[in-house]
Amino acid sequence: MSATTGYFVAGSSWLHRRNPLTKLLALAFILLAAFLLPPAVLVVLAVAIVAAAWSAGLLRPMARAMRIPALLLLSILVVNGFFFPGATDKLASLGPLSLSREGLTFGLISAGRILVAFLASVAFLFTTLADDMLETLIARGASHRISFVILSAVQMVPRMQERAGSILDAQQARGLSLEGSFVRRIRALVPLIGPVMLGSLVDVRERTFALEARGFGARPGRTAYRVVADPPIDRWLRYGIAAACVAVIAVAVTGGLR
């Protein structure tokens, strides 16, 4: 992973070849379905996302990415299972705490929705180059400033990780030790905070000057250095996904699946 490519995993699968706007619309559909439709849909969405990732050769990177939300999902289950307000159906007791059926059910649904949203977002980031997404949004008439903000948000974490790794290597070369107790390791990481934050501010300043020098705010005569492919199948897919989004909203409003 580099700062320029973000979380993009190079590949030539059918999912990589889809237009970024198509994948962005599909992500919106999955989020709408996960949070608006009944919980039974979560299993179907999760299986579909994992199957799509497997067919695109992204199953291993996606499995590694699961380390990020694992603690959050576990905490949702534990907190809701033991501290759900108004719960009456007790499944088990652990000292003064009781695991309730209502809390466990609510925790599973909440964790499932977050899991589906995370898997869909990761699949989008793994298969979409940030530069292609920027060019696609601008070509569709989106504000170049808003598009650049989206691009910067996608690249922010990789940039900070890359900068923190460089600073950490430099400080270790100067004698910084990361071995020992947990408290000692935390103290050793404190010197990273200042350089990382200052480096981020300097990076923003340099990128601002570079954009101004290249006429970022100029409207007439703008040209793109790259053209993102948009085959007919993507346009038909977007029509279908947009219709599916409307259908999900209509079902949620009318309560058709309740």
PDB file of C-alpha atoms in Angstrom:
ATOM      1  CA  MET A   1       0.000   0.000   0.000  1.00  0.00           C
ATOM      2  CA  SER A   2       1.339   3.428  -0.945  1.00  0.00           C
ATOM      3  CA  ALA A   3       0.076   6.923  -0.370  1.00  0.00           C
ATOM      4  CA  THR A   4      -0.656   7.424  -4.066  1.00  0.00           C
ATOM      5  CA  THR A   5      -2.723   4.279  -4.577  1.00  0.00           C
ATOM      6  CA  GLY A   6      -4.371   4.201  -1.144  1.00  0.00           C
ATOM      7  CA  TYR A   7      -5.875   0.800  -0.414  1.00  0.00           C
ATOM      8  CA  PHE A   8      -6.086  -0.185  -4.095  1.00  0.00           C
ATOM      9  CA  VAL A   9      -5.019  -3.757  -4.865  1.00  0.00           C
ATOM     10  CA  ALA A  10      -3.857  -4.071  -8.459  1.00  0.00           C
ATOM     11  CA  GLY A  11      -5.790  -6.573 -10.531  1.00  0.00           C
ATOM     12  CA  SER A  12      -7.695  -7.187 -13.753  1.00  0.00           C
ATOM     13  CA  SER A  13     -10.805  -8.885 -12.413  1.00  0.00           C
ATOM     14  CA  TRP A  14     -14.349  -8.059 -13.488  1.00  0.00           C
ATOM     15  CA  LEU A  15     -14.732  -5.970 -10.349  1.00  0.00           C
ATOM     16  CA  HIS A  16     -11.572  -3.979 -11.059  1.00  0.00           C
ATOM     17  CA  ARG A  17     -12.795  -3.239 -14.580  1.00  0.00           C
ATOM     18  CA  ARG A  18     -16.060  -1.684 -13.454  1.00  0.00           C
ATOM     19  CA  ASN A  19     -16.349   2.072 -13.639  1.00  0.00           C
ATOM     20  CA  PRO A  20     -15.791   3.780 -10.244  1.00  0.00           C
ATOM     21  CA  LEU A  21     -19.218   5.424 -10.456  1.00  0.00           C
ATOM     22  CA  THR A  22     -20.839   2.009 -10.882  1.00  0.00           C
ATOM     23  CA  LYS A  23     -19.053   0.656  -7.816  1.00  0.00           C
ATOM     24  CA  LEU A  24     -19.857   3.789  -5.824  1.00  0.00           C
ATOM     25  CA  LEU A  25     -23.544   3.397  -6.653  1.00  0.00           C
ATOM     26  CA  ALA A  26     -23.392  -0.304  -5.738  1.00  0.00           C
ATOM     27  CA  LEU A  27     -21.844   0.651  -2.396  1.00  0.00           C
ATOM     28  CA  ALA A  28     -24.696   3.081  -1.772  1.00  0.00           C
ATOM     29  CA  PHE A  29     -27.220   0.331  -2.560  1.00  0.00           C
ATOM     30  CA  ILE A  30     -25.576  -2.097  -0.117  1.00  0.00           C
ATOM     31  CA  LEU A  31     -25.541   0.504   2.649  1.00  0.00           C
ATOM     32  CA  LEU A  32     -29.202   1.349   2.063  1.00  0.00           C
ATOM     33  CA  ALA A  33     -30.197  -2.314   2.027  1.00  0.00           C
ATOM     34  CA  ALA A  34     -28.158  -3.117   5.147  1.00  0.00           C
ATOM     35  CA  PHE A  35     -29.652  -0.346   7.272  1.00  0.00           C
ATOM     36  CA  LEU A  36     -33.183  -0.070   5.863  1.00  0.00           C
ATOM     37  CA  LEU A  37     -34.232  -3.639   5.097  1.00  0.00           C
ATOM     38  CA  PRO A  38     -34.973  -6.407   7.645  1.00  0.00           C
ATOM     39  CA  PRO A  39     -31.976  -8.093   9.319  1.00  0.00           C
ATOM     40  CA  ALA A  40     -32.395 -11.309   7.277  1.00  0.00           C
ATOM     41  CA  VAL A  41     -31.018  -9.416   4.273  1.00  0.00           C
ATOM     42  CA  LEU A  42     -27.655  -9.007   6.031  1.00  0.00           C
ATOM     43  CA  VAL A  43     -26.721 -12.645   5.507  1.00  0.00           C
ATOM     44  CA  VAL A  44     -27.470 -12.422   1.777  1.00  0.00           C
ATOM     45  CA  LEU A  45     -25.462  -9.197   1.445  1.00  0.00           C
ATOM     46  CA  ALA A  46     -22.476 -10.550   3.366  1.00  0.00           C
ATOM     47  CA  VAL A  47     -22.370 -13.762   1.308  1.00  0.00           C
ATOM     48  CA  ALA A  48     -22.691 -11.786  -1.940  1.00  0.00           C
ATOM     49  CA  ILE A  49     -19.852  -9.427  -0.992  1.00  0.00           C
ATOM     50  CA  VAL A  50     -17.545 -12.267   0.063  1.00  0.00           C
ATOM     51  CA  ALA A  51     -18.345 -14.176  -3.136  1.00  0.00           C
ATOM     52  CA  ALA A  52     -17.589 -11.087  -5.233  1.00  0.00           C
ATOM     53  CA  ALA A  53     -14.308 -10.557  -3.350  1.00  0.00           C
ATOM     54  CA  TRP A  54     -13.364 -14.207  -3.881  1.00  0.00           C
ATOM     55  CA  SER A  55     -14.072 -14.007  -7.610  1.00  0.00           C
ATOM     56  CA  ALA A  56     -11.911 -10.872  -7.813  1.00  0.00           C
ATOM     57  CA  GLY A  57      -9.025 -12.458  -5.905  1.00  0.00           C
ATOM     58  CA  LEU A  58      -9.488 -10.225  -2.872  1.00  0.00           C
ATOM     59  CA  LEU A  59     -10.456 -12.787  -0.245  1.00  0.00           C
ATOM     60  CA  ARG A  60      -7.073 -12.799   1.496  1.00  0.00           C
ATOM     61  CA  PRO A  61      -6.684  -8.982   1.662  1.00  0.00           C
ATOM     62  CA  MET A  62     -10.263  -8.710   2.906  1.00  0.00           C
ATOM     63  CA  ALA A  63      -9.592 -11.318   5.607  1.00  0.00           C
ATOM     64  CA  ARG A  64      -6.545  -9.336   6.753  1.00  0.00           C
ATOM     65  CA  ALA A  65      -8.616  -6.144   6.812  1.00  0.00           C
ATOM     66  CA  MET A  66     -11.065  -7.780   9.228  1.00  0.00           C
ATOM     67  CA  ARG A  67      -8.556  -7.142  12.017  1.00  0.00           C
ATOM     68  CA  ILE A  68      -9.635  -3.492  11.955  1.00  0.00           C
ATOM     69  CA  PRO A  69     -13.310  -3.860  12.965  1.00  0.00           C
ATOM     70  CA  ALA A  70     -12.923  -7.081  14.990  1.00  0.00           C
ATOM     71  CA  LEU A  71     -12.654  -5.319  18.351  1.00  0.00           C
ATOM     72  CA  LEU A  72     -15.527  -2.974  17.542  1.00  0.00           C
ATOM     73  CA  LEU A  73     -17.820  -5.823  16.530  1.00  0.00           C
ATOM     74  CA  LEU A  74     -16.932  -7.793  19.646  1.00  0.00           C
ATOM     75  CA  SER A  75     -17.568  -4.794  21.883  1.00  0.00           C
ATOM     76  CA  ILE A  76     -20.992  -4.269  20.271  1.00  0.00           C
ATOM     77  CA  LEU A  77     -21.961  -7.853  21.087  1.00  0.00           C
ATOM     78  CA  VAL A  78     -20.639  -7.714  24.655  1.00  0.00           C
ATOM     79  CA  VAL A  79     -22.081  -4.318  25.589  1.00  0.00           C
ATOM     80  CA  ASN A  80     -25.519  -5.006  24.131  1.00  0.00           C
ATOM     81  CA  GLY A  81     -25.603  -8.586  25.360  1.00  0.00           C
ATOM     82  CA  PHE A  82     -24.937  -7.673  28.987  1.00  0.00           C
ATOM     83  CA  PHE A  83     -26.197  -4.102  29.278  1.00  0.00           C
ATOM     84  CA  PHE A  84     -29.235  -3.918  26.996  1.00  0.00           C
ATOM     85  CA  PRO A  85     -31.848  -1.714  28.730  1.00  0.00           C
ATOM     86  CA  GLY A  86     -35.139  -3.309  29.634  1.00  0.00           C
ATOM     87  CA  ALA A  87     -34.058  -6.869  28.833  1.00  0.00           C
ATOM     88  CA  THR A  88     -36.111  -9.592  30.525  1.00  0.00           C
ATOM     89  CA  ASP A  89     -35.113 -12.856  28.808  1.00  0.00           C
ATOM     90  CA  LYS A  90     -31.885 -13.952  30.527  1.00  0.00           C
ATOM     91  CA  LEU A  91     -29.744 -16.557  28.774  1.00  0.00           C
ATOM     92  CA  ALA A  92     -26.788 -16.789  31.170  1.00  0.00           C
ATOM     93  CA  SER A  93     -25.336 -15.048  34.198  1.00  0.00           C
ATOM     94  CA  LEU A  94     -21.781 -13.959  34.869  1.00  0.00           C
ATOM     95  CA  GLY A  95     -21.624 -12.677  38.428  1.00  0.00           C
ATOM     96  CA  PRO A  96     -23.800  -9.570  38.655  1.00  0.00           C
ATOM     97  CA  LEU A  97     -24.135  -9.434  34.848  1.00  0.00           C
ATOM     98  CA  SER A  98     -26.682 -11.302  32.766  1.00  0.00           C
ATOM     99  CA  LEU A  99     -26.610 -12.093  29.056  1.00  0.00           C
ATOM    100  CA  SER A 100     -30.026 -11.290  27.597  1.00  0.00           C
ATOM    101  CA  ARG A 101     -31.651 -12.595  24.449  1.00  0.00           C
ATOM    102  CA  GLU A 102     -32.889  -9.121  23.492  1.00  0.00           C
ATOM    103  CA  GLY A 103     -29.438  -7.585  23.895  1.00  0.00           C
ATOM    104  CA  LEU A 104     -27.702 -10.385  22.025  1.00  0.00           C
ATOM    105  CA  THR A 105     -30.194 -10.128  19.170  1.00  0.00           C
ATOM    106  CA  PHE A 106     -29.824  -6.370  18.929  1.00  0.00           C
ATOM    107  CA  GLY A 107     -26.033  -6.683  19.134  1.00  0.00           C
ATOM    108  CA  LEU A 108     -25.916  -9.279  16.349  1.00  0.00           C
ATOM    109  CA  ILE A 109     -28.069  -7.107  14.089  1.00  0.00           C
ATOM    110  CA  SER A 110     -26.005  -3.977  14.785  1.00  0.00           C
ATOM    111  CA  ALA A 111     -22.706  -5.796  14.354  1.00  0.00           C
ATOM    112  CA  GLY A 112     -24.004  -7.428  11.162  1.00  0.00           C
ATOM    113  CA  ARG A 113     -24.902  -4.088   9.635  1.00  0.00           C
ATOM    114  CA  ILE A 114     -21.511  -2.618  10.478  1.00  0.00           C
ATOM    115  CA  LEU A 115     -19.793  -5.735   9.133  1.00  0.00           C
ATOM    116  CA  VAL A 116     -21.646  -5.557   5.814  1.00  0.00           C
ATOM    117  CA  ALA A 117     -20.899  -1.837   5.499  1.00  0.00           C
ATOM    118  CA  PHE A 118     -17.225  -2.475   6.244  1.00  0.00           C
ATOM    119  CA  LEU A 119     -16.920  -5.363   3.777  1.00  0.00           C
ATOM    120  CA  ALA A 120     -18.597  -3.367   1.007  1.00  0.00           C
ATOM    121  CA  SER A 121     -16.426  -0.309   1.670  1.00  0.00           C
ATOM    122  CA  VAL A 122     -13.244  -2.373   1.725  1.00  0.00           C
ATOM    123  CA  ALA A 123     -14.187  -4.102  -1.530  1.00  0.00           C
ATOM    124  CA  PHE A 124     -14.756  -0.668  -3.091  1.00  0.00           C
ATOM    125  CA  LEU A 125     -11.393   0.675  -1.882  1.00  0.00           C
ATOM    126  CA  PHE A 126      -9.523  -2.475  -2.931  1.00  0.00           C
ATOM    127  CA  THR A 127     -10.814  -2.323  -6.514  1.00  0.00           C
ATOM    128  CA  THR A 128     -11.011   1.422  -7.168  1.00  0.00           C
ATOM    129  CA  LEU A 129      -8.010   3.596  -7.886  1.00  0.00           C
ATOM    130  CA  ALA A 130      -8.447   6.957  -6.180  1.00  0.00           C
ATOM    131  CA  ASP A 131      -7.312   8.891  -9.253  1.00  0.00           C
ATOM    132  CA  ASP A 132      -9.888   7.120 -11.420  1.00  0.00           C
ATOM    133  CA  MET A 133     -12.622   7.964  -8.951  1.00  0.00           C
ATOM    134  CA  LEU A 134     -11.561  11.627  -8.965  1.00  0.00           C
ATOM    135  CA  GLU A 135     -11.559  11.836 -12.765  1.00  0.00           C
ATOM    136  CA  THR A 136     -14.902  10.039 -12.997  1.00  0.00           C
ATOM    137  CA  LEU A 137     -16.612  12.400 -10.561  1.00  0.00           C
ATOM    138  CA  ILE A 138     -15.244  15.482 -12.303  1.00  0.00           C
ATOM    139  CA  ALA A 139     -16.222  14.113 -15.732  1.00  0.00           C
ATOM    140  CA  ARG A 140     -19.777  13.660 -14.431  1.00  0.00           C
ATOM    141  CA  GLY A 141     -20.004  17.318 -13.484  1.00  0.00           C
ATOM    142  CA  ALA A 142     -19.145  17.046  -9.780  1.00  0.00           C
ATOM    143  CA  SER A 143     -17.327  19.945  -8.160  1.00  0.00           C
ATOM    144  CA  HIS A 144     -13.596  19.494  -8.550  1.00  0.00           C
ATOM    145  CA  ARG A 145     -13.129  20.774  -5.008  1.00  0.00           C
ATOM    146  CA  ILE A 146     -15.514  18.217  -3.508  1.00  0.00           C
ATOM    147  CA  SER A 147     -13.934  15.484  -5.639  1.00  0.00           C
ATOM    148  CA  PHE A 148     -10.499  16.426  -4.369  1.00  0.00           C
ATOM    149  CA  VAL A 149     -11.739  16.327  -0.769  1.00  0.00           C
ATOM    150  CA  ILE A 150     -12.978  12.764  -1.381  1.00  0.00           C
ATOM    151  CA  LEU A 151      -9.635  11.816  -2.926  1.00  0.00           C
ATOM    152  CA  SER A 152      -7.738  13.320   0.003  1.00  0.00           C
ATOM    153  CA  ALA A 153      -9.914  11.441   2.495  1.00  0.00           C
ATOM    154  CA  VAL A 154      -9.182   8.142   0.732  1.00  0.00           C
ATOM    155  CA  GLN A 155      -5.437   8.809   0.723  1.00  0.00           C
ATOM    156  CA  MET A 156      -5.183  10.383   4.179  1.00  0.00           C
ATOM    157  CA  VAL A 157      -4.682   7.213   6.232  1.00  0.00           C
ATOM    158  CA  PRO A 158      -2.163   5.613   3.822  1.00  0.00           C
ATOM    159  CA  ARG A 159      -0.181   8.858   3.754  1.00  0.00           C
ATOM    160  CA  MET A 160      -0.064   9.057   7.542  1.00  0.00           C
ATOM    161  CA  GLN A 161       0.871   5.366   7.825  1.00  0.00           C
ATOM    162  CA  GLU A 162       3.672   5.793   5.315  1.00  0.00           C
ATOM    163  CA  ARG A 163       4.974   8.895   7.082  1.00  0.00           C
ATOM    164  CA  ALA A 164       4.748   7.246  10.525  1.00  0.00           C
ATOM    165  CA  GLY A 165       6.669   4.217   9.219  1.00  0.00           C
ATOM    166  CA  SER A 166       9.448   6.425   7.848  1.00  0.00           C
ATOM    167  CA  ILE A 167       9.708   8.406  11.087  1.00  0.00           C
ATOM    168  CA  LEU A 168       9.684   5.227  13.168  1.00  0.00           C
ATOM    169  CA  ASP A 169      12.493   3.702  11.085  1.00  0.00           C
ATOM    170  CA  ALA A 170      14.528   6.893  11.433  1.00  0.00           C
ATOM    171  CA  GLN A 171      14.064   7.027  15.203  1.00  0.00           C
ATOM    172  CA  GLN A 172      14.896   3.347  15.610  1.00  0.00           C
ATOM    173  CA  ALA A 173      18.094   3.961  13.645  1.00  0.00           C
ATOM    174  CA  ARG A 174      18.917   6.633  16.248  1.00  0.00           C
ATOM    175  CA  GLY A 175      18.442   4.256  19.166  1.00  0.00           C
ATOM    176  CA  LEU A 176      14.703   4.312  19.880  1.00  0.00           C
ATOM    177  CA  SER A 177      13.684   1.010  21.482  1.00  0.00           C
ATOM    178  CA  LEU A 178      10.212  -0.452  21.075  1.00  0.00           C
ATOM    179  CA  GLU A 179      10.859  -3.508  23.233  1.00  0.00           C
ATOM    180  CA  GLY A 180       9.791  -4.029  26.819  1.00  0.00           C
ATOM    181  CA  SER A 181       6.504  -3.568  28.639  1.00  0.00           C
ATOM    182  CA  PHE A 182       3.316  -2.229  27.106  1.00  0.00           C
ATOM    183  CA  VAL A 183       3.686   1.098  28.923  1.00  0.00           C
ATOM    184  CA  ARG A 184       7.225   1.484  27.638  1.00  0.00           C
ATOM    185  CA  ARG A 185       6.096   0.856  24.077  1.00  0.00           C
ATOM    186  CA  ILE A 186       3.383   3.475  24.402  1.00  0.00           C
ATOM    187  CA  ARG A 187       5.914   5.992  25.717  1.00  0.00           C
ATOM    188  CA  ALA A 188       8.233   5.187  22.839  1.00  0.00           C
ATOM    189  CA  LEU A 189       5.482   5.975  20.349  1.00  0.00           C
ATOM    190  CA  VAL A 190       4.794   9.413  21.859  1.00  0.00           C
ATOM    191  CA  PRO A 191       7.695  11.024  19.907  1.00  0.00           C
ATOM    192  CA  LEU A 192       5.946   9.957  16.710  1.00  0.00           C
ATOM    193  CA  ILE A 193       2.904  12.138  17.276  1.00  0.00           C
ATOM    194  CA  GLY A 194       4.592  15.501  16.808  1.00  0.00           C
ATOM    195  CA  PRO A 195       6.511  14.685  13.591  1.00  0.00           C
ATOM    196  CA  VAL A 196       3.496  12.944  12.049  1.00  0.00           C
ATOM    197  CA  MET A 197       1.161  15.876  12.720  1.00  0.00           C
ATOM    198  CA  LEU A 198       3.701  18.480  11.578  1.00  0.00           C
ATOM    199  CA  GLY A 199       4.499  16.419   8.500  1.00  0.00           C
ATOM    200  CA  SER A 200       0.795  16.204   7.658  1.00  0.00           C
ATOM    201  CA  LEU A 201       0.433  19.983   7.885  1.00  0.00           C
ATOM    202  CA  VAL A 202       3.489  20.499   5.689  1.00  0.00           C
ATOM    203  CA  ASP A 203       2.100  17.993   3.195  1.00  0.00           C
ATOM    204  CA  VAL A 204      -1.222  19.876   3.029  1.00  0.00           C
ATOM    205  CA  ARG A 205       0.652  23.146   2.471  1.00  0.00           C
ATOM    206  CA  GLU A 206       2.792  21.681  -0.318  1.00  0.00           C
ATOM    207  CA  ARG A 207      -0.190  20.092  -2.046  1.00  0.00           C
ATOM    208  CA  THR A 208      -2.065  23.397  -1.861  1.00  0.00           C
ATOM    209  CA  PHE A 209       0.788  25.256  -3.551  1.00  0.00           C
ATOM    210  CA  ALA A 210       1.084  22.535  -6.199  1.00  0.00           C
ATOM    211  CA  LEU A 211      -2.644  22.694  -6.970  1.00  0.00           C
ATOM    212  CA  GLU A 212      -2.600  26.474  -7.250  1.00  0.00           C
ATOM    213  CA  ALA A 213       0.418  26.333  -9.574  1.00  0.00           C
ATOM    214  CA  ARG A 214      -1.493  23.925 -11.819  1.00  0.00           C
ATOM    215  CA  GLY A 215      -4.616  26.090 -11.986  1.00  0.00           C
ATOM    216  CA  PHE A 216      -6.797  23.831  -9.885  1.00  0.00           C
ATOM    217  CA  GLY A 217      -9.567  26.424  -9.640  1.00  0.00           C
ATOM    218  CA  ALA A 218      -9.600  27.255 -13.358  1.00  0.00           C
ATOM    219  CA  ARG A 219     -12.848  26.274 -15.053  1.00  0.00           C
ATOM    220  CA  PRO A 220     -12.513  26.926 -18.834  1.00  0.00           C
ATOM    221  CA  GLY A 221     -10.399  24.616 -20.933  1.00  0.00           C
ATOM    222  CA  ARG A 222      -9.896  21.909 -18.281  1.00  0.00           C
ATOM    223  CA  THR A 223      -8.502  18.645 -19.638  1.00  0.00           C
ATOM    224  CA  ALA A 224      -7.893  15.265 -18.018  1.00  0.00           C
ATOM    225  CA  TYR A 225      -4.601  13.404 -18.258  1.00  0.00           C
ATOM    226  CA  ARG A 226      -6.386  10.043 -18.017  1.00  0.00           C
ATOM    227  CA  VAL A 227      -9.640   8.681 -19.361  1.00  0.00           C
ATOM    228  CA  VAL A 228     -11.568   6.181 -17.251  1.00  0.00           C
ATOM    229  CA  ALA A 229     -13.294   3.440 -19.225  1.00  0.00           C
ATOM    230  CA  ASP A 230     -17.076   3.404 -19.053  1.00  0.00           C
ATOM    231  CA  PRO A 231     -18.368   0.488 -21.166  1.00  0.00           C
ATOM    232  CA  PRO A 232     -22.088   0.147 -21.991  1.00  0.00           C
ATOM    233  CA  ILE A 233     -22.526  -2.648 -19.453  1.00  0.00           C
ATOM    234  CA  ASP A 234     -21.600  -0.220 -16.674  1.00  0.00           C
ATOM    235  CA  ARG A 235     -24.219   2.261 -17.781  1.00  0.00           C
ATOM    236  CA  TRP A 236     -26.899  -0.449 -17.752  1.00  0.00           C
ATOM    237  CA  LEU A 237     -25.679  -1.646 -14.374  1.00  0.00           C
ATOM    238  CA  ARG A 238     -26.022   1.865 -12.969  1.00  0.00           C
ATOM    239  CA  TYR A 239     -29.599   2.070 -14.218  1.00  0.00           C
ATOM    240  CA  GLY A 240     -30.391  -1.230 -12.512  1.00  0.00           C
ATOM    241  CA  ILE A 241     -28.643  -0.313  -9.266  1.00  0.00           C
ATOM    242  CA  ALA A 242     -30.359   3.092  -9.165  1.00  0.00           C
ATOM    243  CA  ALA A 243     -33.723   1.393  -9.608  1.00  0.00           C
ATOM    244  CA  ALA A 244     -32.815  -1.053  -6.829  1.00  0.00           C
ATOM    245  CA  CYS A 245     -31.941   1.858  -4.520  1.00  0.00           C
ATOM    246  CA  VAL A 246     -35.325   3.446  -5.185  1.00  0.00           C
ATOM    247  CA  ALA A 247     -37.017   0.109  -4.522  1.00  0.00           C
ATOM    248  CA  VAL A 248     -35.171  -0.313  -1.204  1.00  0.00           C
ATOM    249  CA  ILE A 249     -36.218   3.154  -0.055  1.00  0.00           C
ATOM    250  CA  ALA A 250     -39.810   2.525  -1.126  1.00  0.00           C
ATOM    251  CA  VAL A 251     -39.934  -0.796   0.728  1.00  0.00           C
ATOM    252  CA  ALA A 252     -38.440   0.791   3.842  1.00  0.00           C
ATOM    253  CA  VAL A 253     -40.918   3.677   3.792  1.00  0.00           C
ATOM    254  CA  THR A 254     -43.972   1.511   3.187  1.00  0.00           C
ATOM    255  CA  GLY A 255     -42.814  -1.330   5.439  1.00  0.00           C
ATOM    256  CA  GLY A 256     -43.388  -3.899   2.716  1.00  0.00           C
ATOM    257  CA  LEU A 257     -41.093  -6.557   4.236  1.00  0.00           C
ATOM    258  CA  ARG A 258     -42.016  -6.028   7.877  1.00  0.00           C
TER     259      ARG A 258
END
